[in-house]
Amino acid sequence: MTQTIEEVPLIPDMPHPVAEWSNFIARASACGPMFRFLLNGEVALWLNDPTLMRMLLRAPFSEVGVGPLIKGFESAGGLGFAITVNYSDSWRPRHHVLQRPLSHRGVRELGPLLHESLRTSLASWNPTDNFDPETMMTDLILDALGATLFAGDHREFIDVIHAFDVERNAAFVKISQDPAYIPSERKEFAQALGALDAFIYSMISARRAAPRGDLLSRIVTSALQGDEPMSDQELRDEVVGLIYAGHKTTANTLAFASCVLATHPDIQEALAAQVAAIAGAPDFHERWEEAVPLASEIVTETLRLYPVGDLIDRTIVGTFDMNGVILPEGLPVLFSTYIPHHNPEVFEAPEEFSTSHCPAGNMTAMQKDSYLPFSTGPKVCLGIHLATYEAGLALALLAERWALVSQDNKALSLSHDPLLYAKPWPKLSLVTR
């Protein structure tokens, strides 16, 4: 028996899912498998059931397209036509170009660059009682991303990338509430985007002329081998997409993991004990996954507890049968992976950190269905291998040299811009091992 969208409950007074994320999630999680709400004055559909989420995520591009939160941001926010927002016929060849260098094997070939960058950055830290997890992990991962993507040529442009990061995040929040907002009319945004573009185009030109062993060179080489070689503009969009998707997502995950380790000294000591077996090894990057499995388990559970890219949206292109409910063309559909990740019927004591929640290779069918930190379907995060390898390696190398201590055990207060973050991030103590 089919239903029309009008038969789905309408809750007209819901807060905004970005601007008032915590309030929205608290109310939404108690509202059944799906409901309608008003997003910037327009009716949208919200999903709470992970089975329905997966149904939407696996839908072909003939049935779903770019969602309301990201619509307009691809151009206004500097993403251009990156694969993140691309639902056209060019998606598949672009996906193929990026898939090769970002594969499981391709990422591990970048291990030496990541290892050197992370270890050098961690060695430059100093003991402190004023450790800011967001700032420190953002700088750590920005340098690691630059080392792998640009072979270290990014260092004089770190301020450029930071400036664009701040402007882009602010622009996303404004566009999510006012789709007519044009970020480029703000002088600071236009300057930050212009500086970023100049840097990226210079890097693309340099790698076309003389490839190196970095990720950008591999993408440029892969693009040249396709049936239709990608232009500098197309490459630029994908590089911005990689910075957008691969920088703050991993940094925020590691910031959350830092808070977890600081408040769970038993887990932190167990991690350090595993690391001790390969501490200082020049081939640490090749051995840590087998020798330090706890690092990957911490990343997995951190992403369950704090799925940084939790908000996912689509727009119905053709009519779509959502488990018997006929969704009309043009309907925005949204959900947050935070809700199924915190379902007490799936994860026992879901608000508590425990690596037993998502045991490697032993998750129940319900847990597998509910765990969606990297999405699924054709738009599954292409950076999944880079993010998990990089985050796990960073935690292992951190435990080799440093211990984190919490100054209080208060629960984190969560907020949202394009990503989930703590507001405020707690100050931690950083202690030499």
mmCIF file of C-alpha atoms in Angstrom, residues 140-391:
data_model
loop_
_atom_site.group_PDB
_atom_site.id
_atom_site.type_symbol
_atom_site.label_atom_id
_atom_site.label_comp_id
_atom_site.label_asym_id
_atom_site.label_seq_id
_atom_site.Cartn_x
_atom_site.Cartn_y
_atom_site.Cartn_z
ATOM 1 C CA LEU A 140 48.611 18.532 12.250
ATOM 2 C CA ILE A 141 46.284 17.263 9.527
ATOM 3 C CA LEU A 142 46.644 20.333 7.323
ATOM 4 C CA ASP A 143 50.390 19.744 7.262
ATOM 5 C CA ALA A 144 49.906 16.015 6.607
ATOM 6 C CA LEU A 145 47.401 16.697 3.832
ATOM 7 C CA GLY A 146 49.772 19.217 2.303
ATOM 8 C CA ALA A 147 52.675 16.782 2.509
ATOM 9 C CA THR A 148 50.717 14.055 0.735
ATOM 10 C CA LEU A 149 48.797 16.245 -1.707
ATOM 11 C CA PHE A 150 51.478 18.826 -2.522
ATOM 12 C CA ALA A 151 54.740 17.119 -1.392
ATOM 13 C CA GLY A 152 55.344 19.877 1.147
ATOM 14 C CA ASP A 153 54.952 22.795 -1.278
ATOM 15 C CA HIS A 154 51.939 23.952 0.752
ATOM 16 C CA ARG A 155 53.787 25.235 3.806
ATOM 17 C CA GLU A 156 54.034 28.865 2.746
ATOM 18 C CA PHE A 157 50.323 28.712 1.894
ATOM 19 C CA ILE A 158 49.045 27.317 5.199
ATOM 20 C CA ASP A 159 47.601 30.723 6.133
ATOM 21 C CA VAL A 160 45.853 30.836 2.743
ATOM 22 C CA ILE A 161 44.202 27.464 3.326
ATOM 23 C CA HIS A 162 43.266 28.429 6.892
ATOM 24 C CA ALA A 163 41.715 31.707 5.752
ATOM 25 C CA PHE A 164 39.620 29.967 3.118
ATOM 26 C CA ASP A 165 38.590 27.308 5.635
ATOM 27 C CA VAL A 166 37.193 29.935 8.004
ATOM 28 C CA GLU A 167 35.406 31.860 5.253
ATOM 29 C CA ARG A 168 33.993 28.711 3.638
ATOM 30 C CA ASN A 169 32.582 27.401 6.920
ATOM 31 C CA ALA A 170 30.905 30.705 7.691
ATOM 32 C CA ALA A 171 29.508 30.855 4.148
ATOM 33 C CA PHE A 172 28.052 27.345 4.424
ATOM 34 C CA VAL A 173 26.187 28.208 7.630
ATOM 35 C CA LYS A 174 24.732 31.351 6.023
ATOM 36 C CA ILE A 175 23.766 29.646 2.752
ATOM 37 C CA SER A 176 22.122 26.773 4.647
ATOM 38 C CA GLN A 177 19.741 29.347 6.133
ATOM 39 C CA ASP A 178 19.574 31.776 3.198
ATOM 40 C CA PRO A 179 20.100 30.105 -0.200
ATOM 41 C CA ALA A 180 20.227 33.547 -1.844
ATOM 42 C CA TYR A 181 23.340 34.545 0.096
ATOM 43 C CA ILE A 182 26.351 35.167 -2.187
ATOM 44 C CA PRO A 183 29.636 34.692 -0.292
ATOM 45 C CA SER A 184 31.771 36.294 -3.019
ATOM 46 C CA GLU A 185 30.152 39.646 -2.228
ATOM 47 C CA ARG A 186 32.029 39.515 1.064
ATOM 48 C CA LYS A 187 35.494 40.948 0.431
ATOM 49 C CA GLU A 188 37.262 38.554 2.812
ATOM 50 C CA PHE A 189 35.695 35.503 1.178
ATOM 51 C CA ALA A 190 36.564 36.663 -2.345
ATOM 52 C CA GLN A 191 40.169 37.346 -1.308
ATOM 53 C CA ALA A 192 40.525 33.975 0.445
ATOM 54 C CA LEU A 193 39.093 32.092 -2.537
ATOM 55 C CA GLY A 194 41.271 34.005 -4.998
ATOM 56 C CA ALA A 195 44.422 33.247 -3.022
ATOM 57 C CA LEU A 196 43.481 29.565 -2.753
ATOM 58 C CA ASP A 197 42.796 29.317 -6.483
ATOM 59 C CA ALA A 198 46.123 30.947 -7.350
ATOM 60 C CA PHE A 199 47.949 28.432 -5.159
ATOM 61 C CA ILE A 200 46.118 25.374 -6.526
ATOM 62 C CA TYR A 201 46.497 26.377 -10.177
ATOM 63 C CA SER A 202 50.222 26.915 -9.609
ATOM 64 C CA MET A 203 50.512 23.427 -8.104
ATOM 65 C CA ILE A 204 48.588 21.824 -10.995
ATOM 66 C CA SER A 205 50.823 23.575 -13.534
ATOM 67 C CA ALA A 206 53.957 22.442 -11.692
ATOM 68 C CA ARG A 207 52.796 18.806 -11.506
ATOM 69 C CA ARG A 208 51.828 18.738 -15.182
ATOM 70 C CA ALA A 209 55.361 19.898 -15.989
ATOM 71 C CA ALA A 210 57.203 17.679 -13.492
ATOM 72 C CA PRO A 211 55.243 15.023 -11.578
ATOM 73 C CA ARG A 212 56.400 14.016 -8.105
ATOM 74 C CA GLY A 213 55.419 11.170 -5.780
ATOM 75 C CA ASP A 214 52.583 13.133 -4.175
ATOM 76 C CA LEU A 215 48.814 12.670 -4.424
ATOM 77 C CA LEU A 216 48.309 15.639 -6.761
ATOM 78 C CA SER A 217 50.823 14.188 -9.237
ATOM 79 C CA ARG A 218 48.972 10.872 -9.154
ATOM 80 C CA ILE A 219 45.641 12.578 -9.754
ATOM 81 C CA VAL A 220 47.079 14.630 -12.621
ATOM 82 C CA THR A 221 48.620 11.482 -14.146
ATOM 83 C CA SER A 222 45.371 9.539 -13.685
ATOM 84 C CA ALA A 223 43.403 12.394 -15.283
ATOM 85 C CA LEU A 224 45.665 12.398 -18.327
ATOM 86 C CA GLN A 225 45.112 8.664 -18.809
ATOM 87 C CA GLY A 226 41.315 8.973 -19.027
ATOM 88 C CA ASP A 227 39.300 9.005 -22.241
ATOM 89 C CA GLU A 228 38.697 12.740 -21.744
ATOM 90 C CA PRO A 229 41.660 14.389 -19.963
ATOM 91 C CA MET A 230 40.549 16.771 -17.228
ATOM 92 C CA SER A 231 41.103 20.495 -17.614
ATOM 93 C CA ASP A 232 42.911 22.630 -15.048
ATOM 94 C CA GLN A 233 39.505 23.949 -13.898
ATOM 95 C CA GLU A 234 38.204 20.411 -13.365
ATOM 96 C CA LEU A 235 41.370 19.404 -11.514
ATOM 97 C CA ARG A 236 41.165 22.548 -9.407
ATOM 98 C CA ASP A 237 37.594 21.682 -8.362
ATOM 99 C CA GLU A 238 38.614 18.181 -7.297
ATOM 100 C CA VAL A 239 41.612 19.475 -5.326
ATOM 101 C CA VAL A 240 39.379 21.968 -3.505
ATOM 102 C CA GLY A 241 36.982 19.099 -2.879
ATOM 103 C CA LEU A 242 39.790 17.036 -1.377
ATOM 104 C CA ILE A 243 40.847 19.906 0.885
ATOM 105 C CA TYR A 244 37.195 20.470 1.847
ATOM 106 C CA ALA A 245 36.484 16.797 2.533
ATOM 107 C CA GLY A 246 39.867 15.596 3.751
ATOM 108 C CA HIS A 247 41.120 18.341 6.029
ATOM 109 C CA LYS A 248 38.634 19.386 8.725
ATOM 110 C CA THR A 249 36.789 16.059 8.714
ATOM 111 C CA THR A 250 39.891 14.170 9.829
ATOM 112 C CA ALA A 251 41.034 17.030 12.062
ATOM 113 C CA ASN A 252 37.699 17.159 13.899
ATOM 114 C CA THR A 253 37.694 13.370 14.248
ATOM 115 C CA LEU A 254 41.149 13.513 15.838
ATOM 116 C CA ALA A 255 40.086 16.410 18.069
ATOM 117 C CA PHE A 256 37.188 14.302 19.342
ATOM 118 C CA ALA A 257 39.519 11.304 19.720
ATOM 119 C CA SER A 258 41.896 13.483 21.767
ATOM 120 C CA CYS A 259 39.069 14.358 24.150
ATOM 121 C CA VAL A 260 38.119 10.678 24.390
ATOM 122 C CA LEU A 261 41.696 9.579 25.164
ATOM 123 C CA ALA A 262 42.091 12.324 27.749
ATOM 124 C CA THR A 263 38.997 11.120 29.612
ATOM 125 C CA HIS A 264 39.760 7.399 29.174
ATOM 126 C CA PRO A 265 43.310 6.906 30.522
ATOM 127 C CA ASP A 266 42.892 3.118 30.475
ATOM 128 C CA ILE A 267 42.307 3.145 26.710
ATOM 129 C CA GLN A 268 45.146 5.606 26.217
ATOM 130 C CA GLU A 269 47.581 3.418 28.158
ATOM 131 C CA ALA A 270 46.492 0.319 26.249
ATOM 132 C CA LEU A 271 47.178 2.202 23.019
ATOM 133 C CA ALA A 272 50.619 3.268 24.229
ATOM 134 C CA ALA A 273 51.414 -0.328 25.218
ATOM 135 C CA GLN A 274 50.654 -1.573 21.703
ATOM 136 C CA VAL A 275 52.694 1.247 20.164
ATOM 137 C CA ALA A 276 55.707 0.425 22.356
ATOM 138 C CA ALA A 277 56.399 -2.714 20.309
ATOM 139 C CA ILE A 278 57.217 -0.634 17.201
ATOM 140 C CA ALA A 279 58.117 2.739 18.724
ATOM 141 C CA GLY A 280 60.679 4.616 16.645
ATOM 142 C CA ALA A 281 60.627 2.082 13.822
ATOM 143 C CA PRO A 282 61.441 3.648 10.433
ATOM 144 C CA ASP A 283 58.764 1.428 8.873
ATOM 145 C CA PHE A 284 56.170 2.368 11.508
ATOM 146 C CA HIS A 285 53.752 3.355 8.718
ATOM 147 C CA GLU A 286 53.889 -0.192 7.329
ATOM 148 C CA ARG A 287 53.491 -2.007 10.638
ATOM 149 C CA TRP A 288 51.098 0.014 12.789
ATOM 150 C CA GLU A 289 47.834 -1.414 11.425
ATOM 151 C CA GLU A 290 48.792 -4.934 12.493
ATOM 152 C CA ALA A 291 50.781 -4.017 15.609
ATOM 153 C CA VAL A 292 48.435 -1.293 16.914
ATOM 154 C CA PRO A 293 44.865 -2.396 16.058
ATOM 155 C CA LEU A 294 43.503 -0.292 18.921
ATOM 156 C CA ALA A 295 44.304 2.881 16.957
ATOM 157 C CA SER A 296 41.868 1.900 14.197
ATOM 158 C CA GLU A 297 39.284 0.778 16.774
ATOM 159 C CA ILE A 298 39.461 4.191 18.446
ATOM 160 C CA VAL A 299 38.926 5.918 15.103
ATOM 161 C CA THR A 300 35.944 3.672 14.324
ATOM 162 C CA GLU A 301 34.284 4.294 17.680
ATOM 163 C CA THR A 302 35.034 8.025 17.598
ATOM 164 C CA LEU A 303 33.249 8.208 14.236
ATOM 165 C CA ARG A 304 30.284 6.383 15.733
ATOM 166 C CA LEU A 305 30.060 8.668 18.732
ATOM 167 C CA TYR A 306 30.918 11.842 16.798
ATOM 168 C CA PRO A 307 30.253 11.357 13.044
ATOM 169 C CA VAL A 308 31.735 14.665 11.919
ATOM 170 C CA GLY A 309 30.076 14.660 8.481
ATOM 171 C CA ASP A 310 26.718 13.598 9.862
ATOM 172 C CA LEU A 311 24.320 15.804 7.890
ATOM 173 C CA ILE A 312 23.498 14.335 4.467
ATOM 174 C CA ASP A 313 20.979 15.723 2.014
ATOM 175 C CA ARG A 314 19.491 14.966 -1.380
ATOM 176 C CA THR A 315 16.744 16.378 -3.597
ATOM 177 C CA ILE A 316 14.304 14.093 -5.393
ATOM 178 C CA VAL A 317 14.793 14.407 -9.159
ATOM 179 C CA GLY A 318 12.110 12.023 -10.384
ATOM 180 C CA THR A 319 9.411 10.494 -8.235
ATOM 181 C CA PHE A 320 10.869 8.138 -5.650
ATOM 182 C CA ASP A 321 9.254 5.259 -3.764
ATOM 183 C CA MET A 322 10.544 5.500 -0.186
ATOM 184 C CA ASN A 323 9.365 2.180 1.216
ATOM 185 C CA GLY A 324 5.813 2.771 0.048
ATOM 186 C CA VAL A 325 5.783 6.558 0.401
ATOM 187 C CA ILE A 326 5.848 8.316 -2.971
ATOM 188 C CA LEU A 327 8.209 11.271 -2.817
ATOM 189 C CA PRO A 328 7.551 13.989 -5.414
ATOM 190 C CA GLU A 329 10.091 15.668 -7.651
ATOM 191 C CA GLY A 330 11.877 18.581 -6.007
ATOM 192 C CA LEU A 331 11.379 17.369 -2.428
ATOM 193 C CA PRO A 332 14.459 17.948 -0.199
ATOM 194 C CA VAL A 333 15.351 14.910 1.947
ATOM 195 C CA LEU A 334 17.772 15.120 4.873
ATOM 196 C CA PHE A 335 19.083 13.030 7.741
ATOM 197 C CA SER A 336 21.851 12.865 10.328
ATOM 198 C CA THR A 337 23.915 9.727 10.872
ATOM 199 C CA TYR A 338 24.256 10.844 14.503
ATOM 200 C CA ILE A 339 20.754 9.498 15.209
ATOM 201 C CA PRO A 340 21.247 5.832 14.168
ATOM 202 C CA HIS A 341 24.766 5.922 15.648
ATOM 203 C CA HIS A 342 23.200 6.718 19.032
ATOM 204 C CA ASN A 343 20.277 4.303 18.880
ATOM 205 C CA PRO A 344 20.177 2.381 22.224
ATOM 206 C CA GLU A 345 18.407 -0.512 20.505
ATOM 207 C CA VAL A 346 21.505 -0.984 18.337
ATOM 208 C CA PHE A 347 24.418 0.178 20.495
ATOM 209 C CA GLU A 348 24.316 -0.544 24.218
ATOM 210 C CA ALA A 349 24.921 2.624 26.264
ATOM 211 C CA PRO A 350 25.392 4.602 23.009
ATOM 212 C CA GLU A 351 26.520 7.830 24.703
ATOM 213 C CA GLU A 352 29.544 6.063 26.197
ATOM 214 C CA PHE A 353 32.807 5.491 24.343
ATOM 215 C CA SER A 354 33.597 1.792 23.989
ATOM 216 C CA THR A 355 35.575 0.053 21.283
ATOM 217 C CA SER A 356 33.246 -2.932 21.783
ATOM 218 C CA HIS A 357 30.433 -0.997 20.086
ATOM 219 C CA CYS A 358 31.851 -1.595 16.596
ATOM 220 C CA PRO A 359 34.116 -4.647 16.803
ATOM 221 C CA ALA A 360 36.114 -5.159 13.631
ATOM 222 C CA GLY A 361 34.518 -7.900 11.544
ATOM 223 C CA ASN A 362 31.976 -8.711 14.261
ATOM 224 C CA MET A 363 29.312 -6.025 14.023
ATOM 225 C CA THR A 364 25.736 -7.285 14.109
ATOM 226 C CA ALA A 365 23.489 -6.795 11.081
ATOM 227 C CA MET A 366 21.718 -3.914 12.852
ATOM 228 C CA GLN A 367 25.018 -2.273 13.744
ATOM 229 C CA LYS A 368 26.279 -2.527 10.177
ATOM 230 C CA ASP A 369 23.002 -1.058 8.921
ATOM 231 C CA SER A 370 23.167 1.825 11.401
ATOM 232 C CA TYR A 371 26.857 2.717 11.034
ATOM 233 C CA LEU A 372 27.255 5.294 8.263
ATOM 234 C CA PRO A 373 30.196 7.625 8.997
ATOM 235 C CA PHE A 374 31.305 7.684 5.347
ATOM 236 C CA SER A 375 27.870 7.373 3.724
ATOM 237 C CA THR A 376 27.282 4.554 1.201
ATOM 238 C CA GLY A 377 26.147 4.014 -2.378
ATOM 239 C CA PRO A 378 27.640 5.861 -5.365
ATOM 240 C CA LYS A 379 28.479 8.881 -3.199
ATOM 241 C CA VAL A 380 30.342 6.924 -0.536
ATOM 242 C CA CYS A 381 33.277 9.024 0.640
ATOM 243 C CA LEU A 382 36.194 8.479 -1.731
ATOM 244 C CA GLY A 383 38.570 9.527 1.010
ATOM 245 C CA ILE A 384 37.575 6.723 3.388
ATOM 246 C CA HIS A 385 40.940 4.928 3.052
ATOM 247 C CA LEU A 386 42.974 8.125 3.423
ATOM 248 C CA ALA A 387 40.930 9.356 6.399
ATOM 249 C CA THR A 388 41.012 6.120 8.391
ATOM 250 C CA TYR A 389 44.677 5.363 7.638
ATOM 251 C CA GLU A 390 45.786 8.926 8.381
ATOM 252 C CA ALA A 391 43.742 9.221 11.597
#
